[in-house]
XYZ file of C-alpha atoms in Angstrom:
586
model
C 0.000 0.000 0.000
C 1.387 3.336 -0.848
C 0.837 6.702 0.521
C 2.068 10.039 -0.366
C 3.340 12.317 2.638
C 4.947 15.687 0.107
C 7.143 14.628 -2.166
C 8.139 11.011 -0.502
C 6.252 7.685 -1.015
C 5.782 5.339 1.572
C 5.170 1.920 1.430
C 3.356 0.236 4.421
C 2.174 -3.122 5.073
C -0.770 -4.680 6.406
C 0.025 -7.943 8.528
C -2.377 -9.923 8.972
C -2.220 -11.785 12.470
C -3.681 -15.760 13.222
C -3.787 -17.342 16.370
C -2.200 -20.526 17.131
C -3.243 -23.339 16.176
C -0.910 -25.840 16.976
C -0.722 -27.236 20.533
C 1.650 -29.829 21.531
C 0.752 -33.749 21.301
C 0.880 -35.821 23.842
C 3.444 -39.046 23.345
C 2.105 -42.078 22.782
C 4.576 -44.381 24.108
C 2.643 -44.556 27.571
C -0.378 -46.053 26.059
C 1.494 -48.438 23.798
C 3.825 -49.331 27.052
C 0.438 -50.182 28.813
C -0.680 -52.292 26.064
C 2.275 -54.158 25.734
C 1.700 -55.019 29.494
C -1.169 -57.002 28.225
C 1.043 -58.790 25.624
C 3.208 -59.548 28.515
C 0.733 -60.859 31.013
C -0.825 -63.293 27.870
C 2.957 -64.366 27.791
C 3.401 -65.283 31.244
C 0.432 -67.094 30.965
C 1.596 -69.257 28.201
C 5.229 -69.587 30.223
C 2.722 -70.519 33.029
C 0.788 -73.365 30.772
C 3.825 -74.680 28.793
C 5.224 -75.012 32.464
C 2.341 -77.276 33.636
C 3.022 -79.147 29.872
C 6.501 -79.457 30.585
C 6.178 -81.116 34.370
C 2.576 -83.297 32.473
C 5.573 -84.659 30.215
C 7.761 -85.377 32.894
C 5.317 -87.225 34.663
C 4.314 -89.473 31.596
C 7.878 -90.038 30.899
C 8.541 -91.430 34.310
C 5.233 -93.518 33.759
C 6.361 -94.908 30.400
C 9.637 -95.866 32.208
C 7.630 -97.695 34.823
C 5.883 -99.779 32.406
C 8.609 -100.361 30.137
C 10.646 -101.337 33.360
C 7.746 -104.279 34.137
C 7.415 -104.921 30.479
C 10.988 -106.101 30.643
C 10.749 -108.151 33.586
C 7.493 -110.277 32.199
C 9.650 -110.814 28.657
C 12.513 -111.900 31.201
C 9.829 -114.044 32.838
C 8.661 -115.430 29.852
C 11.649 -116.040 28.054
C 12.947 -118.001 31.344
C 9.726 -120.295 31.117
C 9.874 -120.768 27.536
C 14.084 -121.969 28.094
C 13.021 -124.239 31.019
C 9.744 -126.062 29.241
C 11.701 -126.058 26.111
C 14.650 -127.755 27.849
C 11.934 -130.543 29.597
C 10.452 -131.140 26.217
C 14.482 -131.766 25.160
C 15.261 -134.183 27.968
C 11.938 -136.367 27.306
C 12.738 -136.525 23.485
C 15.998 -137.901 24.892
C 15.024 -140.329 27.212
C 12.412 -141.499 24.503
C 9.569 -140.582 26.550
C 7.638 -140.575 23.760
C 7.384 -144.014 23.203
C 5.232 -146.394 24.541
C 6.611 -148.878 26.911
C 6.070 -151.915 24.901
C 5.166 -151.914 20.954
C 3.626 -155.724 20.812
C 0.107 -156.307 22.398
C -0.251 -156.350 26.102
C -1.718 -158.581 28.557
C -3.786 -156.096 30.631
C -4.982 -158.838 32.997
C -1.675 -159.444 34.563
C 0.296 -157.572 36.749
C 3.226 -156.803 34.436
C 1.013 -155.374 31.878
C -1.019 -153.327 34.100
C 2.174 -151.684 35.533
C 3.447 -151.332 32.088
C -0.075 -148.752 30.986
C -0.100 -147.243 34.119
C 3.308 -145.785 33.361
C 2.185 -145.494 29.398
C -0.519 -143.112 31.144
C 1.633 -141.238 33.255
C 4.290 -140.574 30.857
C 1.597 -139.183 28.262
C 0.051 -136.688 30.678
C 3.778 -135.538 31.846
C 4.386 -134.955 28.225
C 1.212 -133.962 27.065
C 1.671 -131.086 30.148
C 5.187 -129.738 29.181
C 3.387 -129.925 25.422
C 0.655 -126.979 27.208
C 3.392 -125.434 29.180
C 5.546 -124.759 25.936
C 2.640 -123.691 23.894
C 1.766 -121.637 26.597
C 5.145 -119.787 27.182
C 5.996 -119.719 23.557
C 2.605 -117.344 23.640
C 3.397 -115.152 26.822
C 6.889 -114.629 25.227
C 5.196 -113.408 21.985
C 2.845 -111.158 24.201
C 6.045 -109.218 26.612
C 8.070 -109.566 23.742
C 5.455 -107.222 22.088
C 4.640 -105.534 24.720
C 7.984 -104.773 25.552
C 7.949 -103.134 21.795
C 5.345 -100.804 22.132
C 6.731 -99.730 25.842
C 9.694 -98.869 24.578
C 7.678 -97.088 21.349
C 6.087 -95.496 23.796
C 9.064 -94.148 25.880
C 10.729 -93.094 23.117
C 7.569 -91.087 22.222
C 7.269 -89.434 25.731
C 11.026 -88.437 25.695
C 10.478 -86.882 22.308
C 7.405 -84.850 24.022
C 8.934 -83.939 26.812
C 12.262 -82.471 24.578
C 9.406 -80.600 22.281
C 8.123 -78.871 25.508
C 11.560 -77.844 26.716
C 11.349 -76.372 23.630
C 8.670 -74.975 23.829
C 9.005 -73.615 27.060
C 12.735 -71.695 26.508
C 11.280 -70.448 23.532
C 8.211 -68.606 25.299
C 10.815 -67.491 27.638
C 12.934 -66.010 24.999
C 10.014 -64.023 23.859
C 9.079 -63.014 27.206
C 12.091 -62.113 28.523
C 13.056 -60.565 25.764
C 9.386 -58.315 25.773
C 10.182 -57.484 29.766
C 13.508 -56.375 28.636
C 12.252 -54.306 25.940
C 8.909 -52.640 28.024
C 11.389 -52.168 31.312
C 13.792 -49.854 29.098
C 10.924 -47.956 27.083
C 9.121 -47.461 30.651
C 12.821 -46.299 31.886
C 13.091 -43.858 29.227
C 10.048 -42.073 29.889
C 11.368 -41.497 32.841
C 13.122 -37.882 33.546
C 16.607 -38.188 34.464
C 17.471 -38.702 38.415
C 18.747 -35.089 39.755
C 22.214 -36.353 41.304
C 25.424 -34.413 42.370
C 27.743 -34.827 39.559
C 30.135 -36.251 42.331
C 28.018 -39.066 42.480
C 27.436 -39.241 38.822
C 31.471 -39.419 38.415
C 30.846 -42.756 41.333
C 28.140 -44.505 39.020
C 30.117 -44.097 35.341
C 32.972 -45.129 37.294
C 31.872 -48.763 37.931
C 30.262 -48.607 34.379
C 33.881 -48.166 32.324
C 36.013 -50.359 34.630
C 35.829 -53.579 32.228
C 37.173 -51.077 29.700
C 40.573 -51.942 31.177
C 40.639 -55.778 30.387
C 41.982 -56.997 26.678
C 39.230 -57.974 23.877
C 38.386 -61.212 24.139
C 39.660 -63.470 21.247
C 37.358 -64.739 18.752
C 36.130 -68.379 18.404
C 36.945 -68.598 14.711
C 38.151 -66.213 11.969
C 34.453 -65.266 10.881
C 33.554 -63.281 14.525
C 34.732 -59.825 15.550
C 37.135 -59.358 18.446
C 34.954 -57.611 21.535
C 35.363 -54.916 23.171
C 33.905 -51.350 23.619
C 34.470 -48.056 25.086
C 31.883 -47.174 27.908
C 32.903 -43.755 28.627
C 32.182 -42.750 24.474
C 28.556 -44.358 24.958
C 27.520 -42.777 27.905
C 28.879 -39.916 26.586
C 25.647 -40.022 23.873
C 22.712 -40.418 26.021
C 22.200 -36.788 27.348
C 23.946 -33.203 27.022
C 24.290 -33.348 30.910
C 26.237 -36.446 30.929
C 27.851 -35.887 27.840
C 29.550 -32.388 29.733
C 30.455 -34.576 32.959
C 32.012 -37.568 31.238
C 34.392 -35.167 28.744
C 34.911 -33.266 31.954
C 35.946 -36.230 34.096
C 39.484 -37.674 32.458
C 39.640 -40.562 34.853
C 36.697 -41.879 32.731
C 38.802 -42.175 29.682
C 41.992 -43.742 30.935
C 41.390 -46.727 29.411
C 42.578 -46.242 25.980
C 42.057 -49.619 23.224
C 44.061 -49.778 20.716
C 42.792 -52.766 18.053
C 44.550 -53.163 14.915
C 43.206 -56.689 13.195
C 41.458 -57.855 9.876
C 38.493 -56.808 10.815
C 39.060 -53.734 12.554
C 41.118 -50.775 11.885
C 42.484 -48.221 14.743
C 40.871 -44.629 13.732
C 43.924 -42.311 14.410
C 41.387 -39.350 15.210
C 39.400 -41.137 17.623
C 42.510 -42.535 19.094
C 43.480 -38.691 19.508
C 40.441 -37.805 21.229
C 40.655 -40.174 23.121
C 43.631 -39.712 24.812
C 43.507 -35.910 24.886
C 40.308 -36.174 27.233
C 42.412 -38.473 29.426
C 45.149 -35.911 29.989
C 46.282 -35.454 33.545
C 45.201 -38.793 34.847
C 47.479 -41.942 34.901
C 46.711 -43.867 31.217
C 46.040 -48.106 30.573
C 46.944 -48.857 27.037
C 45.262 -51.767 26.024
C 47.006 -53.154 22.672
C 45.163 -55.692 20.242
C 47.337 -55.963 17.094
C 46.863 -59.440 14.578
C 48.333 -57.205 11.143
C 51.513 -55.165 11.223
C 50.397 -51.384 12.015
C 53.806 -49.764 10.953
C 51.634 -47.915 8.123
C 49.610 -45.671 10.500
C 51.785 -45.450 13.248
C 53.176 -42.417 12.307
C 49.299 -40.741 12.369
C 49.565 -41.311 16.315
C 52.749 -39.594 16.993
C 51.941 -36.569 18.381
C 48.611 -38.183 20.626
C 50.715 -37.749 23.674
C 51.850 -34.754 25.354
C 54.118 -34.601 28.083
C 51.479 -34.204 30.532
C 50.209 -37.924 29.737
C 51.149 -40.463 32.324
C 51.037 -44.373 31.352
C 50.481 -46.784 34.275
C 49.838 -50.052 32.503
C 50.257 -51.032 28.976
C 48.519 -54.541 28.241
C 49.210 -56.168 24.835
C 47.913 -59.152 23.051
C 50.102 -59.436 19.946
C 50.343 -62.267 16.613
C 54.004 -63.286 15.787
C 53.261 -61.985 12.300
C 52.067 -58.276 14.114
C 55.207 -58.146 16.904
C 57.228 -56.450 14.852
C 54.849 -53.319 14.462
C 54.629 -53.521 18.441
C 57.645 -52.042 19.416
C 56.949 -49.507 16.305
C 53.594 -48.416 18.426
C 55.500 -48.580 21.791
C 58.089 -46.094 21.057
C 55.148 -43.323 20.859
C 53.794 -43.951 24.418
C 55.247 -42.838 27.060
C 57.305 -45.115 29.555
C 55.392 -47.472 32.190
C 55.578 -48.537 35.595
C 53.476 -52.434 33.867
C 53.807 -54.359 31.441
C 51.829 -57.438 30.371
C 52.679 -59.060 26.959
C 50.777 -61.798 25.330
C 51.035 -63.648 22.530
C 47.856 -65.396 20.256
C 47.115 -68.238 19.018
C 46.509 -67.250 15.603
C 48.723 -68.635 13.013
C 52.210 -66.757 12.646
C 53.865 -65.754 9.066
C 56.547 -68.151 7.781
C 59.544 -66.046 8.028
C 59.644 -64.067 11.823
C 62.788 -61.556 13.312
C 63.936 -61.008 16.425
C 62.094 -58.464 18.325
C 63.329 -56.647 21.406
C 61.095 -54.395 23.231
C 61.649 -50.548 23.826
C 64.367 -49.691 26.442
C 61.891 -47.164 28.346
C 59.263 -49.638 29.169
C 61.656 -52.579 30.197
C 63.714 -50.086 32.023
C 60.545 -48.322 33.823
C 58.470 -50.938 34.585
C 58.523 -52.722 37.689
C 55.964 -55.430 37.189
C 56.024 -57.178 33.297
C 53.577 -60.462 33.260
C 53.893 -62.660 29.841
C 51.965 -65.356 28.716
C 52.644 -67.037 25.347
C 55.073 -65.142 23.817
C 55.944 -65.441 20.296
C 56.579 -69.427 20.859
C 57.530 -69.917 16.730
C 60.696 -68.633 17.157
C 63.630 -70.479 18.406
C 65.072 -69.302 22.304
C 66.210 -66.831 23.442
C 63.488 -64.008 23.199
C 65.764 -61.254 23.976
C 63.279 -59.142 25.753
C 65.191 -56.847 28.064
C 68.106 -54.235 26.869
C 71.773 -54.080 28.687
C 71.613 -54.129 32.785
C 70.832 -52.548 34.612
C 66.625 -52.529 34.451
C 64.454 -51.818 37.451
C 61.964 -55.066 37.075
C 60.616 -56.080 40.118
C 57.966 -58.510 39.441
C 57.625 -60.932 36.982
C 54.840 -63.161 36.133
C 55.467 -65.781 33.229
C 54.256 -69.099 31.666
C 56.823 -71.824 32.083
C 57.301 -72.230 28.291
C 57.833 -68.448 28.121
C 60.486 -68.535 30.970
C 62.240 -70.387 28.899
C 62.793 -67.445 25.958
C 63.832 -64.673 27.611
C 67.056 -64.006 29.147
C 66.939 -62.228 32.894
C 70.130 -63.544 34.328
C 72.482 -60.636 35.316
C 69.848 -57.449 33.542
C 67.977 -57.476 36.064
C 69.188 -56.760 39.219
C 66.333 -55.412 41.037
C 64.516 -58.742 40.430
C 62.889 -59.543 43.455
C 59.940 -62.594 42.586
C 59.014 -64.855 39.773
C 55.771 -66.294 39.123
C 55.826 -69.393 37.102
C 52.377 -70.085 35.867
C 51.168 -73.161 33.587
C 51.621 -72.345 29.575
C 49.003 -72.476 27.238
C 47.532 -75.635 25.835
C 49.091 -76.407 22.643
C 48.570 -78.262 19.766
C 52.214 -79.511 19.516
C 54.689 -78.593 21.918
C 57.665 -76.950 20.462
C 60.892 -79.041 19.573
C 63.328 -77.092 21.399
C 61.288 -76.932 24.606
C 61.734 -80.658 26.018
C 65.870 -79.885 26.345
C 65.688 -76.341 27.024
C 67.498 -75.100 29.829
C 66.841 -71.133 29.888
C 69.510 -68.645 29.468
C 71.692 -67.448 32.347
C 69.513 -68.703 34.872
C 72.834 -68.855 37.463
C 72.542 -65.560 37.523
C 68.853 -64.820 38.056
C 69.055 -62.623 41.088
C 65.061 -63.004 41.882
C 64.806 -64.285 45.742
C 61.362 -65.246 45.807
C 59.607 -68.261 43.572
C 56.238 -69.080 43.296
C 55.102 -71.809 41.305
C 51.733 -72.752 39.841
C 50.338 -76.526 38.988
C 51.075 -78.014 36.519
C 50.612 -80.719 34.369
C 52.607 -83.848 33.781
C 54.280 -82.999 31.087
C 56.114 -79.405 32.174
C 57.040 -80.862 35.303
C 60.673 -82.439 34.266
C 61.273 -78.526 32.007
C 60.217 -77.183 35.505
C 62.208 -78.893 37.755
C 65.146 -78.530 35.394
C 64.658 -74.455 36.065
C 64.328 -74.354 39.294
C 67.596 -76.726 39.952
C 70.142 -73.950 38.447
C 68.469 -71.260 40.735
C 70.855 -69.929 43.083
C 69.822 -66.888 45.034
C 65.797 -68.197 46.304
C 65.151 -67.519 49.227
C 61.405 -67.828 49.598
C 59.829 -70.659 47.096
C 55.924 -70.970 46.972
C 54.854 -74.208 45.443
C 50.774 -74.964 44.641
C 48.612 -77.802 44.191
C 49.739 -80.574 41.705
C 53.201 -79.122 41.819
C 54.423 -80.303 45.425
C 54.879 -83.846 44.912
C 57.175 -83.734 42.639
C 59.436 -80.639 43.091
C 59.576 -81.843 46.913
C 60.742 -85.104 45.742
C 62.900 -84.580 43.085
C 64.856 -82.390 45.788
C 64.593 -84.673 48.550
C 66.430 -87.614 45.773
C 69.108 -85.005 44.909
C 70.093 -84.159 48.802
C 70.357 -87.463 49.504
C 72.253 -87.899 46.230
C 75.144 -86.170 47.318
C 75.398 -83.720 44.846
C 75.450 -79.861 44.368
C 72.274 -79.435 46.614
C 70.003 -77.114 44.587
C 68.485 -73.557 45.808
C 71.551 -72.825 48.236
C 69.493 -70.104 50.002
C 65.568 -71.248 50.514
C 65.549 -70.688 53.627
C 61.473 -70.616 53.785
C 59.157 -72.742 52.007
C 55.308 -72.213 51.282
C 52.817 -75.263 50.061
C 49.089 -74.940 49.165
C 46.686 -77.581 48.032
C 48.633 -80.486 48.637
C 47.449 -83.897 48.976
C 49.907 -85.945 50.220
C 50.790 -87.310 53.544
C 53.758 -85.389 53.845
C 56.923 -88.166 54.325
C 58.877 -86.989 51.344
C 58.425 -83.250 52.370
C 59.444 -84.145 56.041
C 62.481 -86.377 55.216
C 63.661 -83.249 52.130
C 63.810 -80.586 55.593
C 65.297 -82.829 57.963
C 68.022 -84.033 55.504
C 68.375 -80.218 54.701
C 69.271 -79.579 58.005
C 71.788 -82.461 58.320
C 73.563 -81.302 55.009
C 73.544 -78.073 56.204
C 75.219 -79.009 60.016
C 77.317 -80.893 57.818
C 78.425 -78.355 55.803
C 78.890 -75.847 59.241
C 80.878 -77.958 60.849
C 83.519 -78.841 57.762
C 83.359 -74.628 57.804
C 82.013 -74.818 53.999
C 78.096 -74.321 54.847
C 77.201 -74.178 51.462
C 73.661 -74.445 52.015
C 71.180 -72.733 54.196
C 68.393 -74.537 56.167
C 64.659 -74.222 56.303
C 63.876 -71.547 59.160
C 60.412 -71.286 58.031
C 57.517 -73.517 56.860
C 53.758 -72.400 56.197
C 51.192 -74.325 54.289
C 47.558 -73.563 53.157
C 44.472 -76.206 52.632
C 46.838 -79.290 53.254
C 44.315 -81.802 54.757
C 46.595 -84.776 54.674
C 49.667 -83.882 56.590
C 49.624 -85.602 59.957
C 49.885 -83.494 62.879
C 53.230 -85.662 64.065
C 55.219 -84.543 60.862
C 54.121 -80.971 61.269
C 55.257 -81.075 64.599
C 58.504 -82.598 63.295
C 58.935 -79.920 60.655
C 58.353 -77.263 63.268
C 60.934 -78.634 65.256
C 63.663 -78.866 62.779
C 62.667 -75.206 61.250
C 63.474 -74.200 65.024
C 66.841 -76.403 64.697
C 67.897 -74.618 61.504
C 66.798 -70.721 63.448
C 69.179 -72.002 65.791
C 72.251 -73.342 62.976
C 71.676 -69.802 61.294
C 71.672 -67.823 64.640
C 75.227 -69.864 65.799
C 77.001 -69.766 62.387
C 80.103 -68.392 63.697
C 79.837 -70.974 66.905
C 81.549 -73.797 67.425
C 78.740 -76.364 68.828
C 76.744 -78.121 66.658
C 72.680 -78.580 67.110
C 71.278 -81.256 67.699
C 69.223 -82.458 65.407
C 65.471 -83.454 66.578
C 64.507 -87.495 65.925
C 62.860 -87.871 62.646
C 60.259 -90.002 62.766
């Protein structure tokens, strides 16, 4: 519209205003939530009545079982009737039975021939009874025999029923349990969010993401997925309000997975992310490689700052991917533990030696290994030149075997010697091997795991060439014979092995305890010995403790107390001249 004010034109407008229209619409979820109620309560009945089905089955089965049970016995019956008449009717054909007495004509006025028919008469009715006895087992064993047909027809039906309602029955429960599942988290989404400090928040998304720090577990076969997840990222996408508290929170997001394999690829700008909301809070590197990852290593160079802080670093690692590991370990910063483990996916024909960074071996106090790269031939050189600061080492018995700790590690302190994985073929090299440097091992504290038959003599042949143990801890399966392969080689007269135990640990053992009492008390004969020629080469028990050992008598343990108080006493007078006297062994 224009209007003319002088010599200007204006140009107005005329707006036009509706009122609203629009209102907002209620959801409809409730209602449908209630309605699938009613699905659910119709499916708890049908649990209910496929329940009553199910024990209905049961009970027929266990009546079909009766019968078939009697069924049995009466064809036993019958078949023992039908031997024994059969067997009569044998002897009388035998004895000629059959026959009558005489075949001429008889004189039935006279004595001899009335004898004669009256035994003519009696013969004919024994036979002619066994005749009716056969016929009639011969039809009772026809009758249980089928009988004893349909019963077990019949069983075999029941059992078939009573499999179709199991069935029947875990498939209603799918379907209900699975409907329960799916109306309890509609009904909790409707739901506003709990108003909780953020402090308490922090508490629950805690508990949440602490399975984020254990490795992906290994696929079956080739065709599944490795699993694993990252629980901080997910809660992270239900609300804006827990979104803002979990990126503000970095001990949510110390668990960092790295998984490289065929069917997953590590996404260098998640990876990032990742570990720049952890900053400031100590990091676990969880590391899945199965395919070298040399090629995108370089995209995760500059992911950590100086700020970042590594306490654990956990790898699972192919033979064919190791190579690529050391590659991906150079970029994070040192740590204080170390676990390495090796899969049992197939390894490339051609492998190279592979030595881990010097930061980690020379940080870390605590390394734990467990199948480690077992195609290659011994040693796995997996420390760098002494000195290193390792303090705790936990290691499969095969495993032991490839690395070379004697003299590097000086700082060495215990050894835990657990049972190797089950192989499909043991490798060659492992039934003569004798470890590298193990003289020089300065660990002073052993504990060994069971184990089977078959690593026992490798085992033994360890421990033997051990020199500074002090403390040994021995479990279950693995007493018996470590105690007495030791006691045969102190009574052998040889080079006594571990010098130094001077305390010795057993759990779960089964035994009666003899070979374990005679190994101490020689121990502390060889080692009076040994005082009194001024050599003392070896030291004796001072201390004994065992766990869940059932079987020991009371008199031994009194006997080992007594000669762990004998060798207190041999270690306390070292420098004396008097000898102690030994207490009787038993």
């Amino acid at each position: 519209m224009e209007t003319n004010q002088g010599d200007e034109t204006v140009l107005t407008t005329e707006v036009e205003v509706h009122p609203t229209s629009l209102h907002d619409e209620p959801s409809a979820i409730p209602g449908s939530i209630e309605e699938d109620k009613e699905l659910l309560k119709y499916l708890e009945e049908e649990f209910s009545k496929r329940q009553a089905r199910l024990l209905k089955a049961q009970t027929t089965l266990n009546e079909q079982q009766s019968i078939l049970q009697q069924a049995e016995t009466r064809q036993e019956t019958a078949h023992r009737l039908y031997t024994l008449s059969k067997n009569m009717m044998d002897q009388i054909k035998r004895e000629g039975q059959l026959k009558s007495s005489q075949s001429g004509p008889r004189d039935e006025s006279s004595r001899h021939g009335r004898s004669l028919s009256s035994m003519d008469q009696s013969r004919q009715a024994l036979v002619d009874r066994t005749i009716t006895t056969l016929k009639d087992a011969i039809s009772e064993l026809q009758a249980a025999t089928s009988d004893l047909t349909i019963a077990r027809r019949n069983v075999v039906t029941a059992d078939a029923f009573l499999r179709y309602s199991h069935r029947s029955l875990r498939a209603v429960g799918y379907i209900k349990g699975f409907t329960k599942g799916f109306i309890d988290d509609e009904y909790s989404a409707t739901l506003p969010t709990p108003q909780l400090p953020e402090s308490v928040w922090r508490m629950i998304f805690a508990y949440v993401v602490a399975e984020d720090s254990l490795l992906p577990l290994e696929p079956r076969d080739r065709h599944q997925e490795w699993s694993f997840r990252c629980a901080p990222l997910a809660l992270s996408h239900v609300s804006k309000e827990w979104r803002r508290i979990t990126t503000s929170t970095p001990t949510l997001w110390v668990n960092v997975q790295v998984v490289f394999t065929t069917e997953r690829r590590l996404r260098s700008a998640l990876f990032h992310r990742l570990v720049g909301l952890a900053t400031g809070a100590p990091l676990n590197i969880i590391i899945t490689l199965t395919t070298d990852i040399s090629n995108v290593v370089n995209q995760l160079t500059n992911a950590f700052t100086e700020d970042h802080r590594v306490h654990t670093i956990a790898c699972q690692v192919s033979d064919d991917a190791a190579p690529s590991l050391r590659s991906l370990l150079d970029i994070i910063p040192a740590t204080q533990n170390l676990y390495l483990r090796g899969l049992s996916i197939d390894a490339g024909p051609a492998s190279n030696t592979v030595k881990l960074p010097t930061k980690h071996v020379m940080s870390a106090t605590n390394i734990s290994i467990y199948n480690v790269l077992l195609e290659r031939q011994p040693p796995f050189f997996l420390v760098p030149p002494p000195p290193w600061h390792l303090h705790t080492l936990r290691i499969d018995l095969v495993s032991l075997f490839r690395i070379d700790i004697g003299g590097t590690a000086p700082s060495l302190r215990r050894i835990t010697i657990t049972h190797p994985p089950t192989y499909n073929q043991i490798p060659p090299w492992y039934e003569n091997a004798v470890g590298p440097n193990v003289e020089n091992v300065a660990t002073t504290e052993l504990i060994v795991h069971p184990m089977s038959r078959a690593h026992l003599l490798p085992l033994v042949r360890y421990i033997s060439r051990l020199k500074q143990v002090k403390r040994m801890e021995i479990c279950g399966g693995s007493v018996q014979p470590i105690i007495g392969t030791m006691k045969d080689n102190i009574e052998s007269g040889q080079l006594v092995w571990l010098p130094a135990l001077s305390e010795l640990v057993i759990s779960d053992y089964e035994q009666h305890g003899t070979e374990l009492g005679l190994y101490i008390a020689k121990r502390l004969t060889t080692a009076q010995e040994g005082l009194k020629a001024e050599t003392q080469s070896i030291q004796p028990l001072t201390k004994f403790t065992m766990n869940r050992c059932p079987n020991i008598s009371a008199d031994i343990v009194g006997l080992i107390e007594q000669h762990c108080k004998a060798g207190q006493e041999l270690t306390k007078r070292t420098g004396a001249d008097s000898e102690v006297v030994p207490p009787q062994s038993a």
